[in-house]
Amino acid sequence: MDLFSASLDGLNLAGQVVMHILFTGHLTGKKSKIWHFVLYFFQLCVIWFVSNRFSLSGTPSVIACVLALYATSRFGMGNQRLASWLCAVLAFYISQLSFGIVNSVEAAFFPRFIGSPLLYLLLFAAQVLFFALCICCYRAVLGLLARTEDSWTPYLGLLLFPVLFFFAAELYILQMDYSFFLPIISLEEVGKHSTLLLLQVSGLAALFCTLYAYRQLCQGFAAQAELQSLVQAAQAQKVYIAEAQARYEQTRTFRHDIKNHLSVLDGLLRGGRLEEGREYLKKLETASEALSFPYQTGNPVVDILLGEKLGLAKEIPAEVSLVLPTPCGIDDFDLCVLFANALDNAITACHSCSGEKALHIGGKQQGDFYMLTFENTCPEGPLPPAGTGLSNIRTVAEKYHGAVQTEKTGGKFSLNILLNIS
């Protein structure tokens, strides 16, 4: 190997190390550190040396490099398993595809410059073009897979297999058609490499289309979850409206009859019938209590929800020590989402218990923050996967710059929701 080829290989190796680590860090939201670059560069140098020593260049060396990037992402940067696989395969697929596109041009036109000093300049220009094409593709992929917290990682399996197929197809093309240059250029060779160039550009377009469809799919799942949250909140609002109308009718009837009740009570007292007057007064007190909510939190929406949910679960002893500040700073719609989902989950968990059941709801304010606490009994064993209810609660908490914490100790589960109410 001459000095120029060795220098070009070194430049190519160093450039790929930088691009791959930066791409992986941006795609997974992890900060790239110097030792990540050093570790990955060392692995690639070892693979390059072994490949040249034992003539293992080609597919085996590329697969070894993919494993090296996966190891750096998984164990060095601390990314999830599927995310690490996707980053490694995507990074090398783009590198190999860019190399194949540039190589198509080289194979079609560079052989005529063999033996000419201009060949060195053209090879260097091809290397620069390779880096530029890689960077453009990486930026496009990052734009299509702009990561928000847990927005695409649950569905990585849907994306990993198509990318693996593209990667395997590109490896096959490189292995079968770019093993050497023919010194003589013919129209047949130019046509062949032009076809391969078109095929690889089509592969790149197919990758971008797949990533775009994947992003739309993830957004569809997110929109569906948000729609379920809105439907649930709308149902809670319907309960509130129906309960409010019922309370209004009861109050209107009571107020309509209050003069008659007072007249009867006045007559009993004037006639000296004190015992009958006391009994009648107790009946009026019972009727007035029926017009009030069983739980008083300072917010009518929450009062109605607690009365509705806990009234349907009378077999579960419930303790409510909750007083919401006034003004609360949280929209009634969002309060419906929080309490409806938290109560549904807690009541379902209590129903799953065969022994003693208990439910406690509390709240505490500290400065501009308010902590809601839901504690309930639950079955022994691991918790089921988080569902839409908890996802809706997290969405509301993030809206108010808060956080959600869950904890399970034995047969007791607690849900803590921190909200900024300023």
XYZ file of N, CA and C in Angstrom, residues 66-197:
396
model
N -20.076 -2.752 12.418
C -21.428 -2.506 12.941
C -21.507 -2.941 14.404
N -20.944 -4.105 14.718
C -20.933 -4.585 16.097
C -20.140 -3.648 17.000
N -19.046 -3.081 16.474
C -18.241 -2.147 17.265
C -19.038 -0.887 17.599
N -19.764 -0.353 16.609
C -20.570 0.837 16.864
C -21.723 0.517 17.811
N -22.311 -0.666 17.663
C -23.379 -1.085 18.585
C -22.843 -1.148 20.019
N -21.675 -1.748 20.208
C -21.095 -1.859 21.546
C -20.803 -0.486 22.133
N -20.279 0.426 21.311
C -19.989 1.771 21.804
C -21.272 2.494 22.216
N -22.338 2.343 21.408
C -23.612 2.987 21.722
C -24.283 2.349 22.935
N -24.266 1.028 22.977
C -24.988 0.314 24.045
C -24.290 0.427 25.394
N -22.993 0.158 25.408
C -22.279 0.087 26.680
C -21.486 1.359 26.986
N -21.088 2.091 25.944
C -20.356 3.322 26.182
C -21.267 4.511 26.418
N -22.307 4.644 25.566
C -23.209 5.795 25.668
C -24.458 5.481 26.468
N -24.667 4.197 26.785
C -25.800 3.820 27.633
C -27.147 3.849 26.951
N -27.183 3.613 25.640
C -28.456 3.614 24.910
C -29.150 2.265 25.026
N -30.432 2.262 24.728
C -31.199 1.026 24.750
C -30.732 0.091 23.639
N -31.077 -1.194 23.797
C -30.592 -2.211 22.873
C -31.087 -1.952 21.446
N -32.398 -1.777 21.278
C -32.942 -1.565 19.935
C -32.447 -0.258 19.329
N -32.349 0.783 20.160
C -31.848 2.069 19.655
C -30.396 1.949 19.198
N -29.607 1.169 19.927
C -28.199 0.981 19.540
C -28.086 0.227 18.223
N -28.907 -0.816 18.059
C -28.890 -1.553 16.787
C -29.295 -0.646 15.627
N -30.343 0.126 15.821
C -30.819 0.989 14.745
C -29.765 2.022 14.369
N -29.133 2.632 15.361
C -28.101 3.637 15.074
C -26.930 3.021 14.320
N -26.489 1.832 14.758
C -25.342 1.191 14.111
C -25.654 0.824 12.667
N -26.808 0.216 12.449
C -27.160 -0.212 11.090
C -27.398 0.990 10.183
N -28.106 2.005 10.702
C -28.358 3.203 9.900
C -27.059 3.921 9.551
N -26.178 4.064 10.538
C -24.922 4.780 10.303
C -24.111 4.100 9.212
N -23.995 2.769 9.271
C -23.185 2.076 8.276
C -23.911 1.928 6.946
N -25.228 1.850 6.987
C -25.951 1.792 5.720
C -25.732 3.087 4.927
N -25.824 4.217 5.629
C -25.607 5.494 4.942
C -24.166 5.593 4.439
N -23.204 5.134 5.250
C -21.803 5.159 4.813
C -21.591 4.282 3.583
N -22.116 3.058 3.641
C -21.930 2.139 2.523
C -22.670 2.619 1.276
N -23.852 3.175 1.474
C -24.620 3.676 0.332
C -23.912 4.869 -0.307
N -23.412 5.777 0.520
C -22.674 6.928 -0.022
C -21.420 6.462 -0.749
N -20.735 5.474 -0.159
C -19.556 4.912 -0.817
C -19.925 4.269 -2.148
N -21.055 3.562 -2.187
C -21.489 2.915 -3.424
C -21.836 3.918 -4.503
N -22.519 5.016 -4.113
C -22.875 6.040 -5.099
C -21.613 6.680 -5.684
N -20.672 7.033 -4.801
C -19.417 7.630 -5.278
C -18.627 6.611 -6.090
N -18.650 5.359 -5.664
C -17.903 4.308 -6.361
C -18.461 4.051 -7.750
N -19.780 4.256 -7.933
C -20.366 4.093 -9.263
C -19.754 5.086 -10.234
N -19.571 6.314 -9.759
C -18.946 7.329 -10.601
C -17.481 6.981 -10.851
N -16.784 6.566 -9.799
C -15.376 6.189 -9.951
C -15.201 5.043 -10.941
N -16.019 3.993 -10.794
C -15.870 2.813 -11.643
C -16.170 3.112 -13.101
N -17.040 4.110 -13.342
C -17.412 4.416 -14.723
C -16.412 5.332 -15.409
N -15.778 6.246 -14.658
C -14.981 7.282 -15.316
C -13.516 7.344 -14.875
N -13.185 6.834 -13.679
C -11.816 6.985 -13.190
C -10.787 6.099 -13.890
N -11.164 4.897 -14.390
C -10.127 4.044 -15.001
C -9.365 4.706 -16.144
N -9.986 5.645 -16.837
C -9.284 6.285 -17.954
C -8.123 7.160 -17.467
N -8.117 7.492 -16.136
C -7.047 8.329 -15.596
C -5.972 7.510 -14.864
N -6.061 6.170 -14.972
C -5.049 5.329 -14.342
C -3.685 5.643 -14.965
N -2.706 5.892 -14.109
C -1.377 6.260 -14.568
C -1.164 7.741 -14.703
N -2.254 8.535 -14.538
C -2.141 9.985 -14.650
C -2.084 10.598 -13.250
N -1.280 11.650 -13.036
C -1.242 12.318 -11.725
C -2.595 12.900 -11.327
N -3.447 13.176 -12.328
C -4.770 13.722 -12.038
C -5.632 12.749 -11.236
N -5.289 11.445 -11.298
C -6.065 10.433 -10.594
C -6.059 10.689 -9.091
N -4.921 11.139 -8.551
C -4.837 11.383 -7.109
C -5.792 12.505 -6.692
N -5.832 13.554 -7.496
C -6.740 14.659 -7.193
C -8.192 14.217 -7.275
N -8.489 13.377 -8.267
C -9.861 12.890 -8.411
C -10.250 11.981 -7.254
N -9.334 11.138 -6.810
C -9.627 10.262 -5.672
C -9.865 11.066 -4.395
N -9.070 12.124 -4.211
C -9.275 12.988 -3.041
C -10.623 13.706 -3.140
N -10.969 14.173 -4.341
C -12.269 14.828 -4.535
C -13.414 13.860 -4.275
N -13.217 12.590 -4.686
C -14.243 11.578 -4.432
C -14.415 11.348 -2.934
N -13.303 11.389 -2.182
C -13.388 11.226 -0.731
C -14.159 12.382 -0.091
N -13.903 13.595 -0.545
C -14.628 14.767 -0.053
C -16.115 14.647 -0.388
N -16.422 14.195 -1.614
C -17.812 13.998 -2.021
C -18.487 12.948 -1.149
N -17.747 11.891 -0.810
C -18.276 10.852 0.070
C -18.670 11.435 1.427
N -17.794 12.241 2.032
C -18.097 12.852 3.324
C -19.303 13.792 3.222
N -19.339 14.590 2.157
C -20.443 15.535 1.986
C -21.780 14.802 1.840
N -21.773 13.720 1.050
C -22.998 12.949 0.857
C -23.441 12.299 2.164
N -22.492 11.765 2.928
C -22.808 11.159 4.233
C -23.442 12.183 5.171
N -22.829 13.356 5.246
C -23.327 14.384 6.166
C -24.739 14.812 5.783
N -24.991 14.983 4.490
C -26.340 15.360 4.035
C -27.357 14.287 4.404
N -26.985 13.024 4.215
C -27.907 11.927 4.533
C -28.149 11.832 6.035
N -27.082 11.995 6.823
C -27.252 11.945 8.282
C -28.169 13.072 8.763
N -27.987 14.256 8.223
C -28.840 15.379 8.623
C -30.299 15.133 8.230
N -30.503 14.533 7.062
C -31.871 14.236 6.625
C -32.522 13.204 7.540
N -31.764 12.179 7.915
C -32.305 11.148 8.813
C -32.632 11.745 10.171
N -31.742 12.581 10.705
C -31.992 13.212 12.000
C -33.215 14.116 11.938
N -33.420 14.766 10.779
C -34.610 15.586 10.631
C -35.893 14.766 10.616
N -35.833 13.580 10.014
C -37.017 12.721 9.950
C -37.285 12.007 11.265
N -36.217 11.764 12.035
C -36.366 11.053 13.304
C -36.024 11.967 14.468
N -36.463 13.227 14.378
C -36.214 14.147 15.490
C -36.804 13.546 16.754
N -35.950 13.314 17.742
C -36.348 12.525 18.909
C -36.934 13.401 20.002
N -38.127 13.004 20.461
C -38.645 13.521 21.714
C -38.725 12.356 22.674
N -38.900 12.670 23.934
C -38.796 11.640 24.958
C -39.775 10.498 24.685
N -39.230 9.304 24.474
C -40.019 8.077 24.285
C -41.002 8.181 23.128
N -40.739 9.022 22.142
C -41.691 9.188 21.050
C -41.543 8.139 19.969
N -40.304 7.616 19.761
C -40.145 6.621 18.699
C -39.552 5.326 19.186
N -38.970 5.286 20.384
C -38.325 4.061 20.839
C -39.280 2.887 21.033
N -40.576 3.073 21.402
C -41.432 1.894 21.567
C -41.687 1.127 20.274
N -41.434 1.747 19.111
C -41.770 1.119 17.840
C -40.546 0.873 16.969
N -39.374 0.778 17.590
C -38.143 0.630 16.813
C -38.125 -0.661 16.011
N -38.780 -1.705 16.530
C -38.800 -2.971 15.813
C -39.415 -2.846 14.431
N -40.362 -1.889 14.272
C -40.995 -1.681 12.972
C -40.036 -1.076 11.964
N -39.021 -0.359 12.459
C -38.095 0.332 11.580
C -36.805 -0.445 11.352
N -36.405 -1.255 12.326
C -35.108 -1.917 12.254
C -35.030 -2.908 11.093
N -36.073 -3.678 10.859
C -36.007 -4.719 9.828
C -35.963 -4.158 8.407
N -36.751 -3.120 8.058
C -36.569 -2.532 6.720
C -35.166 -1.969 6.510
N -34.605 -1.331 7.539
C -33.249 -0.779 7.409
C -32.238 -1.900 7.244
N -32.424 -3.013 7.943
C -31.538 -4.166 7.773
C -31.599 -4.698 6.346
N -32.792 -4.713 5.779
C -32.932 -5.178 4.390
C -32.173 -4.259 3.437
N -32.347 -2.937 3.594
C -31.617 -1.990 2.745
C -30.112 -2.192 2.898
N -29.672 -2.383 4.124
C -28.247 -2.533 4.410
C -27.689 -3.793 3.747
N -28.427 -4.906 3.877
C -27.976 -6.156 3.278
C -27.921 -6.053 1.750
N -28.905 -5.386 1.157
C -28.910 -5.221 -0.301
C -27.712 -4.386 -0.759
N -27.383 -3.339 -0.010
C -26.252 -2.497 -0.386
C -24.932 -3.253 -0.237
N -24.797 -4.051 0.814
C -23.591 -4.863 0.981
C -23.413 -5.832 -0.184
N -24.508 -6.399 -0.623
C -24.446 -7.343 -1.748
C -23.973 -6.628 -3.013
N -24.516 -5.411 -3.256
C -24.113 -4.664 -4.444
C -22.626 -4.341 -4.398
N -22.158 -3.866 -3.245
C -20.744 -3.508 -3.119
C -19.837 -4.717 -3.267
N -20.263 -5.845 -2.710
C -19.436 -7.048 -2.743
C -19.349 -7.634 -4.149
N -20.429 -7.585 -4.901
C -20.484 -8.273 -6.187
C -20.007 -7.398 -7.351
N -20.141 -6.075 -7.232
C -19.916 -5.234 -8.408
C -18.783 -4.234 -8.268
N -18.174 -4.086 -7.093
C -17.120 -3.097 -6.936
C -15.857 -3.705 -6.340
N -15.604 -4.956 -6.675
C -14.404 -5.595 -6.147
C -13.154 -5.119 -6.866
N -13.282 -4.646 -8.104
C -12.111 -4.131 -8.833
C -12.589 -3.240 -9.980
N -11.658 -2.418 -10.502
C -11.931 -1.580 -11.668
C -11.374 -2.253 -12.913
N -12.119 -2.154 -13.990
C -11.592 -2.611 -15.279
C -10.794 -1.489 -15.902
N -9.605 -1.784 -16.419
C -8.775 -0.716 -16.979
C -9.335 -0.130 -18.267
N -10.220 -0.838 -18.929
C -10.782 -0.378 -20.203
C -12.254 -0.052 -19.993
N -12.653 1.130 -20.438
C -14.037 1.555 -20.281
C -14.803 1.265 -21.558
N -15.947 0.640 -21.395
C -16.826 0.388 -22.536
C -18.187 0.975 -22.225
N -18.979 1.132 -23.277
C -20.329 1.640 -23.067
C -21.133 0.700 -22.174
N -20.841 -0.590 -22.288
C -21.541 -1.561 -21.452
C -21.231 -1.348 -19.968
N -19.928 -1.088 -19.674
C -19.537 -0.853 -18.289
C -20.143 0.446 -17.761
N -20.124 1.498 -18.571
C -20.716 2.767 -18.160
C -22.205 2.596 -17.889
N -22.885 1.859 -18.760
C -24.313 1.612 -18.562
C -24.581 0.811 -17.305
N -23.709 -0.180 -17.045
C -23.873 -1.011 -15.847
C -23.743 -0.167 -14.586
N -22.691 0.647 -14.521
C -22.477 1.443 -13.322
C -23.495 2.578 -13.204
N -23.983 3.066 -14.316
C -25.050 4.067 -14.265
C -26.321 3.463 -13.698
N -26.599 2.212 -14.080
C -27.770 1.509 -13.540
C -27.625 1.289 -12.039
N -26.413 0.880 -11.623
C -26.169 0.690 -10.190
C -26.300 2.008 -9.430
N -25.834 3.095 -10.052
C -25.976 4.404 -9.422
C -27.447 4.748 -9.232
